[in-house]
XYZ file of C-alpha atoms in Angstrom:
499
model
C -4.621 15.959 18.577
C -6.906 13.431 19.122
C -6.463 9.622 20.211
C -7.794 7.364 17.450
C -8.348 3.447 17.786
C -8.560 1.741 14.604
C -9.796 -1.986 14.957
C -8.239 -4.332 12.325
C -5.374 -3.595 9.565
C -7.218 -4.157 6.403
C -6.496 -2.127 3.380
C -9.219 0.436 4.034
C -8.255 0.757 8.042
C -4.470 1.616 6.935
C -5.570 3.698 4.184
C -7.616 6.005 7.000
C -4.782 5.676 9.661
C -2.039 6.923 7.350
C -4.177 9.593 6.471
C -5.342 10.648 10.023
C -1.620 10.331 11.424
C -0.844 13.026 8.839
C -3.308 14.984 9.695
C -1.722 15.199 13.409
C -3.828 12.484 15.345
C -2.262 9.841 17.293
C -3.671 6.635 15.617
C -3.231 2.906 17.002
C -4.445 0.071 15.172
C -5.277 -3.093 16.984
C -5.228 -6.319 14.867
C -6.223 -9.616 16.217
C -4.056 -11.551 13.812
C -0.159 -11.397 13.487
C 0.025 -9.498 10.458
C -1.304 -6.398 8.231
C -3.452 -6.428 4.878
C -6.677 -8.279 5.679
C -7.614 -10.247 2.550
C -4.325 -9.069 0.976
C -2.459 -12.105 2.589
C 0.270 -14.250 1.376
C 1.151 -18.091 1.184
C 4.419 -19.476 0.849
C 5.970 -22.931 0.596
C 9.086 -24.457 -0.824
C 10.116 -21.187 -2.628
C 6.541 -20.481 -4.132
C 4.779 -17.592 -3.157
C 1.335 -16.867 -3.611
C -1.271 -14.059 -3.090
C -4.363 -15.069 -1.167
C -6.631 -12.338 -2.003
C -7.012 -10.291 -5.094
C -4.064 -10.933 -7.632
C -4.871 -7.877 -9.903
C -5.323 -4.214 -9.312
C -7.752 -1.742 -10.926
C -7.732 1.905 -10.722
C -4.430 2.345 -8.979
C -4.894 5.988 -8.735
C -6.738 5.485 -5.420
C -3.352 4.241 -3.881
C -1.330 6.822 -5.656
C -3.486 9.409 -4.393
C -2.873 8.075 -0.915
C 1.147 8.072 -1.099
C 0.786 11.672 -2.597
C -1.443 12.959 0.479
C 0.492 11.235 2.954
C 3.988 12.026 2.032
C 4.151 13.576 -1.338
C 6.234 10.468 -2.449
C 4.914 8.379 -5.450
C 3.642 4.795 -4.883
C 5.779 3.786 -7.603
C 8.874 4.615 -5.318
C 7.779 1.898 -3.077
C 6.562 -0.893 -5.368
C 6.832 -1.643 -9.318
C 3.581 -1.353 -10.818
C 3.020 -2.852 -14.423
C 0.210 -3.166 -16.693
C -0.467 -6.817 -17.842
C -0.610 -7.103 -21.046
C -3.032 -8.552 -22.455
C -5.565 -7.672 -19.697
C -7.330 -11.035 -20.132
C -7.738 -13.948 -22.367
C -11.019 -15.514 -22.415
C -11.709 -19.044 -23.415
C -15.498 -19.261 -24.182
C -17.811 -22.335 -23.834
C -17.860 -23.105 -27.793
C -13.994 -22.972 -27.504
C -13.488 -19.707 -29.252
C -10.595 -17.644 -27.577
C -9.590 -13.955 -27.496
C -7.177 -12.038 -25.749
C -8.185 -8.341 -24.772
C -5.283 -5.584 -24.777
C -4.911 -3.397 -21.544
C -6.483 0.067 -21.623
C -6.818 -0.008 -25.410
C -10.294 0.321 -26.800
C -9.132 0.086 -30.737
C -6.847 -2.947 -29.399
C -10.091 -4.525 -27.851
C -12.150 -3.744 -30.988
C -9.870 -5.472 -33.073
C -9.159 -8.316 -31.199
C -13.188 -9.010 -30.705
C -13.517 -8.429 -34.191
C -10.866 -11.003 -35.338
C -12.118 -13.529 -32.736
C -15.931 -12.959 -32.794
C -16.607 -11.489 -36.196
C -17.051 -8.144 -38.042
C -19.298 -5.775 -35.692
C -18.524 -7.748 -32.437
C -16.170 -5.029 -31.662
C -18.067 -2.140 -32.306
C -20.948 -3.470 -30.257
C -18.635 -3.832 -27.697
C -17.162 -0.294 -28.091
C -20.638 1.091 -28.184
C -21.409 -0.476 -24.847
C -18.150 1.017 -23.180
C -19.511 4.522 -24.402
C -22.725 3.976 -22.324
C -21.153 2.522 -19.445
C -19.031 5.447 -19.489
C -22.000 7.632 -19.120
C -23.091 5.772 -15.991
C -19.400 6.025 -14.424
C -19.356 9.831 -15.013
C -23.004 9.773 -13.169
C -22.129 7.817 -10.319
C -18.325 8.401 -9.748
C -18.799 10.783 -7.260
C -21.794 9.743 -5.167
C -20.783 6.132 -4.873
C -17.044 6.446 -4.509
C -15.659 10.087 -3.680
C -18.559 11.393 -1.193
C -19.873 10.170 1.711
C -23.050 8.599 1.763
C -26.056 10.779 0.840
C -28.478 10.866 3.551
C -31.089 11.096 1.008
C -29.391 7.447 -0.490
C -32.882 6.765 -1.462
C -32.284 8.828 -4.699
C -29.431 6.579 -5.662
C -31.744 3.705 -5.365
C -34.417 4.791 -7.555
C -33.236 4.854 -10.989
C -30.605 3.055 -12.685
C -27.645 5.884 -14.576
C -27.100 3.374 -17.270
C -28.234 4.578 -20.609
C -29.909 1.325 -22.029
C -30.631 1.039 -25.584
C -34.399 1.281 -26.446
C -35.381 -2.594 -27.405
C -38.621 -3.113 -29.284
C -40.126 -6.470 -28.587
C -43.736 -7.638 -29.389
C -44.848 -4.142 -30.049
C -43.379 -2.947 -26.728
C -40.535 -0.827 -26.181
C -38.038 -1.899 -23.281
C -34.625 -0.913 -21.874
C -32.632 -3.171 -20.104
C -32.733 -3.160 -16.539
C -30.020 -6.156 -15.545
C -26.707 -6.698 -16.645
C -28.096 -9.856 -18.280
C -30.284 -7.678 -20.271
C -27.706 -5.272 -21.240
C -25.775 -8.307 -22.860
C -28.698 -10.004 -24.534
C -30.393 -6.704 -25.961
C -27.442 -4.635 -26.373
C -24.189 -6.868 -27.479
C -26.635 -9.870 -29.020
C -23.593 -12.655 -29.146
C -23.564 -15.176 -26.287
C -19.780 -14.818 -25.928
C -19.910 -11.086 -25.453
C -22.710 -11.461 -23.089
C -20.719 -14.187 -21.244
C -17.530 -11.761 -21.172
C -19.984 -9.244 -19.727
C -21.539 -11.180 -17.287
C -17.836 -12.588 -16.140
C -17.358 -8.823 -14.576
C -20.244 -8.957 -12.158
C -19.753 -12.712 -11.456
C -16.141 -12.241 -10.372
C -17.448 -9.775 -7.576
C -20.015 -12.585 -6.662
C -22.998 -10.645 -8.448
C -25.585 -12.616 -10.631
C -25.596 -10.720 -13.936
C -29.599 -11.877 -14.247
C -30.298 -9.358 -11.132
C -27.406 -7.116 -11.243
C -28.793 -3.638 -12.320
C -27.456 -2.622 -15.669
C -25.133 0.031 -14.033
C -22.865 -2.858 -13.026
C -21.474 -2.060 -16.495
C -19.107 0.732 -14.742
C -17.035 -2.584 -13.407
C -15.792 -3.519 -16.745
C -15.822 0.054 -17.804
C -12.910 0.740 -15.115
C -10.748 -2.324 -16.365
C -10.802 -1.120 -19.957
C -10.428 2.723 -18.894
C -8.065 2.513 -16.461
C -6.390 -0.749 -17.057
C -5.335 -3.960 -14.678
C -2.066 -3.900 -12.823
C 0.184 -6.110 -11.018
C 2.900 -5.360 -8.406
C 6.175 -7.091 -9.566
C 8.251 -8.527 -6.973
C 5.823 -10.440 -4.834
C 2.346 -9.727 -6.272
C -0.221 -7.369 -4.406
C 0.791 -8.619 -0.935
C 3.675 -5.966 -1.563
C 1.188 -3.047 -1.960
C -0.279 -3.743 1.558
C 3.790 -3.768 2.854
C 3.947 -0.668 1.401
C 0.802 0.972 2.590
C 1.866 -0.600 6.186
C 5.443 1.108 5.933
C 3.784 4.344 5.086
C 1.767 3.871 8.272
C 4.955 3.303 10.314
C 6.613 6.128 8.908
C 3.871 8.373 9.724
C 3.951 7.313 13.049
C 0.807 5.070 13.372
C 1.198 2.587 16.165
C 0.090 -1.297 15.468
C -0.532 -3.655 18.145
C -0.814 -7.343 16.572
C -2.508 -10.377 18.200
C -4.457 -7.990 20.101
C -8.224 -8.678 20.261
C -11.030 -5.845 20.578
C -13.742 -7.206 22.760
C -15.921 -4.006 22.711
C -16.371 -0.529 21.683
C -16.599 1.681 24.937
C -19.075 4.426 24.770
C -19.626 7.180 27.237
C -22.257 9.997 27.078
C -23.460 8.493 23.813
C -20.120 8.830 22.082
C -17.442 6.429 21.443
C -14.738 6.742 24.284
C -12.622 4.003 23.372
C -12.099 0.098 23.004
C -11.797 -2.932 25.234
C -9.118 -5.188 24.820
C -9.087 -8.818 25.346
C -5.940 -8.522 27.695
C -5.591 -5.215 28.417
C -8.665 -3.738 29.561
C -9.888 -0.287 28.253
C -7.874 2.052 25.630
C -9.247 5.171 25.817
C -9.878 7.350 22.422
C -11.544 10.081 21.064
C -12.620 8.560 17.921
C -12.910 4.846 16.730
C -12.447 3.473 13.273
C -13.926 -0.043 12.845
C -12.620 -1.943 9.833
C -14.970 -5.143 10.416
C -17.881 -6.877 9.014
C -21.186 -5.462 10.407
C -22.212 -8.299 12.520
C -18.683 -8.187 14.156
C -19.306 -4.353 14.685
C -22.673 -4.983 16.592
C -21.351 -7.617 18.837
C -18.557 -5.253 19.706
C -20.966 -2.622 20.484
C -23.258 -4.774 22.723
C -25.188 -6.539 19.928
C -27.490 -3.830 18.670
C -27.086 -2.345 15.308
C -24.868 0.695 15.119
C -25.792 1.735 11.507
C -28.070 4.377 11.229
C -31.603 4.012 11.646
C -32.588 5.728 8.110
C -29.390 4.569 6.616
C -29.009 1.403 4.030
C -29.323 -1.437 5.808
C -25.893 -3.284 6.086
C -24.922 -5.476 3.416
C -24.801 -9.349 3.321
C -22.623 -11.192 0.790
C -24.001 -14.316 -0.563
C -21.161 -15.287 -2.511
C -17.357 -16.192 -1.560
C -14.421 -17.334 -3.211
C -12.654 -20.834 -3.711
C -9.024 -20.578 -4.477
C -6.157 -23.318 -5.595
C -2.564 -22.147 -5.576
C -0.506 -24.831 -7.914
C 3.131 -25.077 -7.810
C 4.178 -26.240 -11.159
C 7.200 -27.710 -13.142
C 8.501 -26.033 -15.698
C 8.694 -22.323 -16.575
C 5.971 -20.090 -17.435
C 5.878 -20.018 -21.516
C 6.948 -16.879 -23.319
C 3.614 -14.722 -24.150
C 1.511 -16.721 -21.662
C -1.611 -14.075 -20.333
C -0.986 -13.246 -16.886
C -4.964 -13.745 -16.795
C -7.297 -16.270 -18.548
C -10.934 -16.530 -17.685
C -12.249 -19.876 -18.422
C -16.066 -19.757 -19.090
C -18.343 -22.393 -17.911
C -19.847 -24.633 -20.365
C -23.469 -23.793 -19.414
C -23.431 -20.176 -17.716
C -27.182 -20.577 -17.107
C -26.568 -23.702 -14.943
C -23.775 -22.195 -13.145
C -25.992 -19.009 -12.070
C -28.434 -21.425 -10.921
C -26.380 -23.387 -8.790
C -24.804 -20.472 -7.254
C -27.790 -18.069 -6.921
C -30.862 -20.659 -6.463
C -32.671 -21.098 -3.313
C -30.259 -23.651 -2.115
C -26.696 -22.328 -3.278
C -24.006 -24.651 -4.330
C -20.826 -25.074 -6.036
C -21.398 -25.452 -9.930
C -20.580 -28.824 -11.371
C -18.415 -26.771 -14.146
C -17.877 -22.869 -13.108
C -15.979 -20.129 -14.523
C -12.339 -20.248 -13.604
C -9.759 -17.579 -13.563
C -6.335 -18.495 -14.052
C -3.787 -16.175 -13.044
C -0.101 -16.696 -14.093
C 1.882 -14.060 -12.962
C 5.201 -13.321 -14.936
C 7.298 -12.810 -11.575
C 10.237 -14.492 -10.787
C 10.025 -13.341 -6.909
C 7.099 -16.208 -6.721
C 9.164 -19.027 -7.828
C 12.282 -20.847 -6.710
C 13.719 -20.425 -10.229
C 13.132 -20.164 -13.693
C 12.193 -23.769 -14.104
C 8.913 -23.752 -12.045
C 5.625 -21.553 -12.471
C 3.071 -20.318 -9.491
C -0.217 -20.480 -10.933
C -3.440 -19.747 -9.157
C -7.091 -20.707 -9.639
C -10.225 -19.097 -8.528
C -14.007 -19.859 -8.829
C -16.983 -18.002 -7.058
C -18.583 -20.410 -4.583
C -21.553 -19.929 -2.014
C -20.548 -18.376 1.273
C -20.279 -20.830 4.211
C -19.305 -24.202 4.924
C -20.838 -26.058 2.052
C -18.105 -26.372 -0.339
C -15.717 -29.468 -0.445
C -12.296 -28.314 -0.770
C -10.779 -31.268 -2.455
C -13.694 -31.722 -4.858
C -13.702 -28.203 -6.076
C -10.078 -27.831 -6.340
C -10.291 -30.836 -8.852
C -12.936 -29.400 -10.863
C -10.995 -25.872 -10.831
C -8.145 -28.106 -12.282
C -9.762 -29.648 -14.813
C -11.398 -26.472 -16.423
C -7.989 -24.745 -15.778
C -6.609 -27.363 -18.242
C -8.354 -25.432 -21.002
C -6.404 -22.612 -20.772
C -2.739 -24.647 -19.567
C -2.928 -28.106 -21.569
C -1.001 -30.609 -19.594
C -1.479 -29.114 -16.096
C -1.684 -31.950 -14.287
C 1.344 -33.738 -15.568
C 3.443 -30.474 -14.260
C 1.656 -30.361 -10.655
C 3.956 -30.406 -7.570
C 1.750 -29.470 -4.997
C -1.616 -27.626 -4.371
C -3.158 -25.705 -1.630
C -6.597 -25.215 -1.430
C -8.402 -21.880 0.293
C -11.919 -21.967 0.847
C -14.473 -19.505 2.498
C -13.667 -20.838 5.765
C -10.096 -19.569 5.319
C -11.514 -16.206 4.122
C -13.623 -15.901 7.278
C -10.290 -16.916 9.344
C -8.166 -13.912 7.634
C -10.882 -11.475 7.654
C -12.977 -12.275 10.784
C -16.319 -12.134 8.260
C -18.352 -15.047 9.731
C -19.210 -16.953 6.631
C -16.305 -15.749 4.358
C -18.182 -13.421 2.231
C -16.898 -11.354 -0.094
C -18.286 -7.423 -0.237
C -19.457 -6.276 -3.563
C -18.725 -2.597 -4.622
C -21.668 -0.291 -4.117
C -24.028 0.057 -7.104
C -26.808 2.488 -7.618
C -30.643 1.417 -8.487
C -31.516 -2.382 -7.445
C -33.919 -0.614 -4.592
C -30.418 0.441 -2.734
C -29.614 -3.324 -2.011
C -26.317 -2.801 -3.605
C -25.765 0.232 -1.272
C -23.529 0.011 1.824
C -23.825 1.549 5.061
C -22.598 4.935 5.638
C -18.982 5.462 7.142
C -20.650 7.318 10.192
C -22.412 5.346 12.623
C -25.295 6.238 15.230
C -22.635 6.448 17.949
C -21.039 9.938 17.572
C -17.353 9.435 17.206
C -17.437 5.838 15.668
C -16.957 5.303 11.975
C -16.500 2.313 9.796
C -14.068 1.605 7.108
C -13.152 -1.087 4.325
C -15.165 -3.385 2.224
C -18.624 -3.525 4.309
C -18.860 0.098 4.460
C -19.652 2.783 1.990
C -18.218 2.569 -0.739
C -18.198 -1.264 -0.683
C -15.834 -4.205 -1.634
C -12.696 -4.078 -3.881
C -9.278 -2.857 -3.569
C -10.165 0.717 -5.241
C -13.394 0.795 -2.687
C -11.387 0.269 0.291
C -8.795 2.846 -0.222
C -11.670 5.588 -0.960
C -13.449 4.226 2.434
C -10.419 5.448 4.108
C -10.234 8.652 2.503
C -13.953 9.220 3.128
C -13.717 8.291 6.814
C -10.489 10.356 7.455
C -12.257 13.444 6.015
C -15.377 12.942 8.137
C -13.047 12.758 11.262
C -11.049 15.799 10.321
C -13.642 18.114 8.878
C -16.709 16.901 10.620
C -20.011 15.936 9.040
C -19.494 18.736 6.676
C -17.093 16.939 4.512
C -18.405 16.337 1.323
C -15.262 14.351 -0.533
C -12.401 15.270 -2.400
C -12.718 18.137 -5.148
């Protein structure tokens, strides 16, 4: 039995802690804040409750696997997972609307044909077939295995099977997600639908590689899920309680100031008020710059390895307490697309990033009595991608989001009791990431710029977990990083992932 120190109580860190404890190790989690969950926080006021992080869960199989592997108890015994239906409603710039059924390709085809015209559904369905091929090619190396030592292989060729496109006597294939939309979907609204999946992760569709297609594929193949009875914060609670049941020790309000090395190997952590806590292994669930600072200021992610990724985008979130109940049949999620998508991308990803004047806004309206004081009120969350850092005016940004959301909820302002705004600075405070940037999932091609550093480091016995490590950001990816780190600690460098 080894002593293992885990820095941070985010979802990836807790996933690793539970698996390591089941393997017989003594695991202590040191968390500088007063609670668990990292980005999966909760805000409560006047009987209203809101998720402060992700509001929906793709690929729940990752967390189901954690519960089976750490106690042979189904996740559904701990939380009430429900598929939202429709998966999403989209309000496009030209006023067209479409509601897309959850995890039903035939239903999505019919809905797109009815809303956007004949053949729209077939073109989207054909795209999903190609996206599935990219998923099948990348699922293991990007999600289920430790990062390959020869990761350059993943960076060179895009696994998305682009359709040949003839233009001016030349045959080309789409290299970016925007080109996939323009050349293969051939409808501005379908292109906006496709691009919104990249933008939701802070990616520019114009530069995101074509295999970013795996992100919408995950949603349409495996569905989108919600945790009824309190939102996704309840998933964090369930994972925390699973850790406790496996005798993981949590030390909240305890700041780690350094990773201690001895003879070239991690030997524990230095605590702000308590001194040295010895350990044979250290698992760090923190951003790269934080880890480097804990290790004396020098980069610890391997020399020939992928350079630590820095996010360029964050999120502005507005929680709304509304009078009046949620109407029957309202969509859980509505995406209100920006009137000028090109201008939005220029603002967000240009040389001087700024919040667009009119942005794409996601409106979440959970059908969950646990979130409201009674049936005559509604809790709504609005969010939009914004540049990371301190350049976002919270109140001005909130006004813009509410204006956009009225396209999805007419009369919204007349129902407003109060609002709570959360900026990149709030994300930074909750997660420890300096500028509040949000990590993206690992993707192939693009010269490796969308890969994340390996879970192992230059320091023997020191591993990294969570969204800033392989396989990157997003709740499923955080859970997978926990499984990878546990495998590397238990089985050693020969570990090659689950079979």
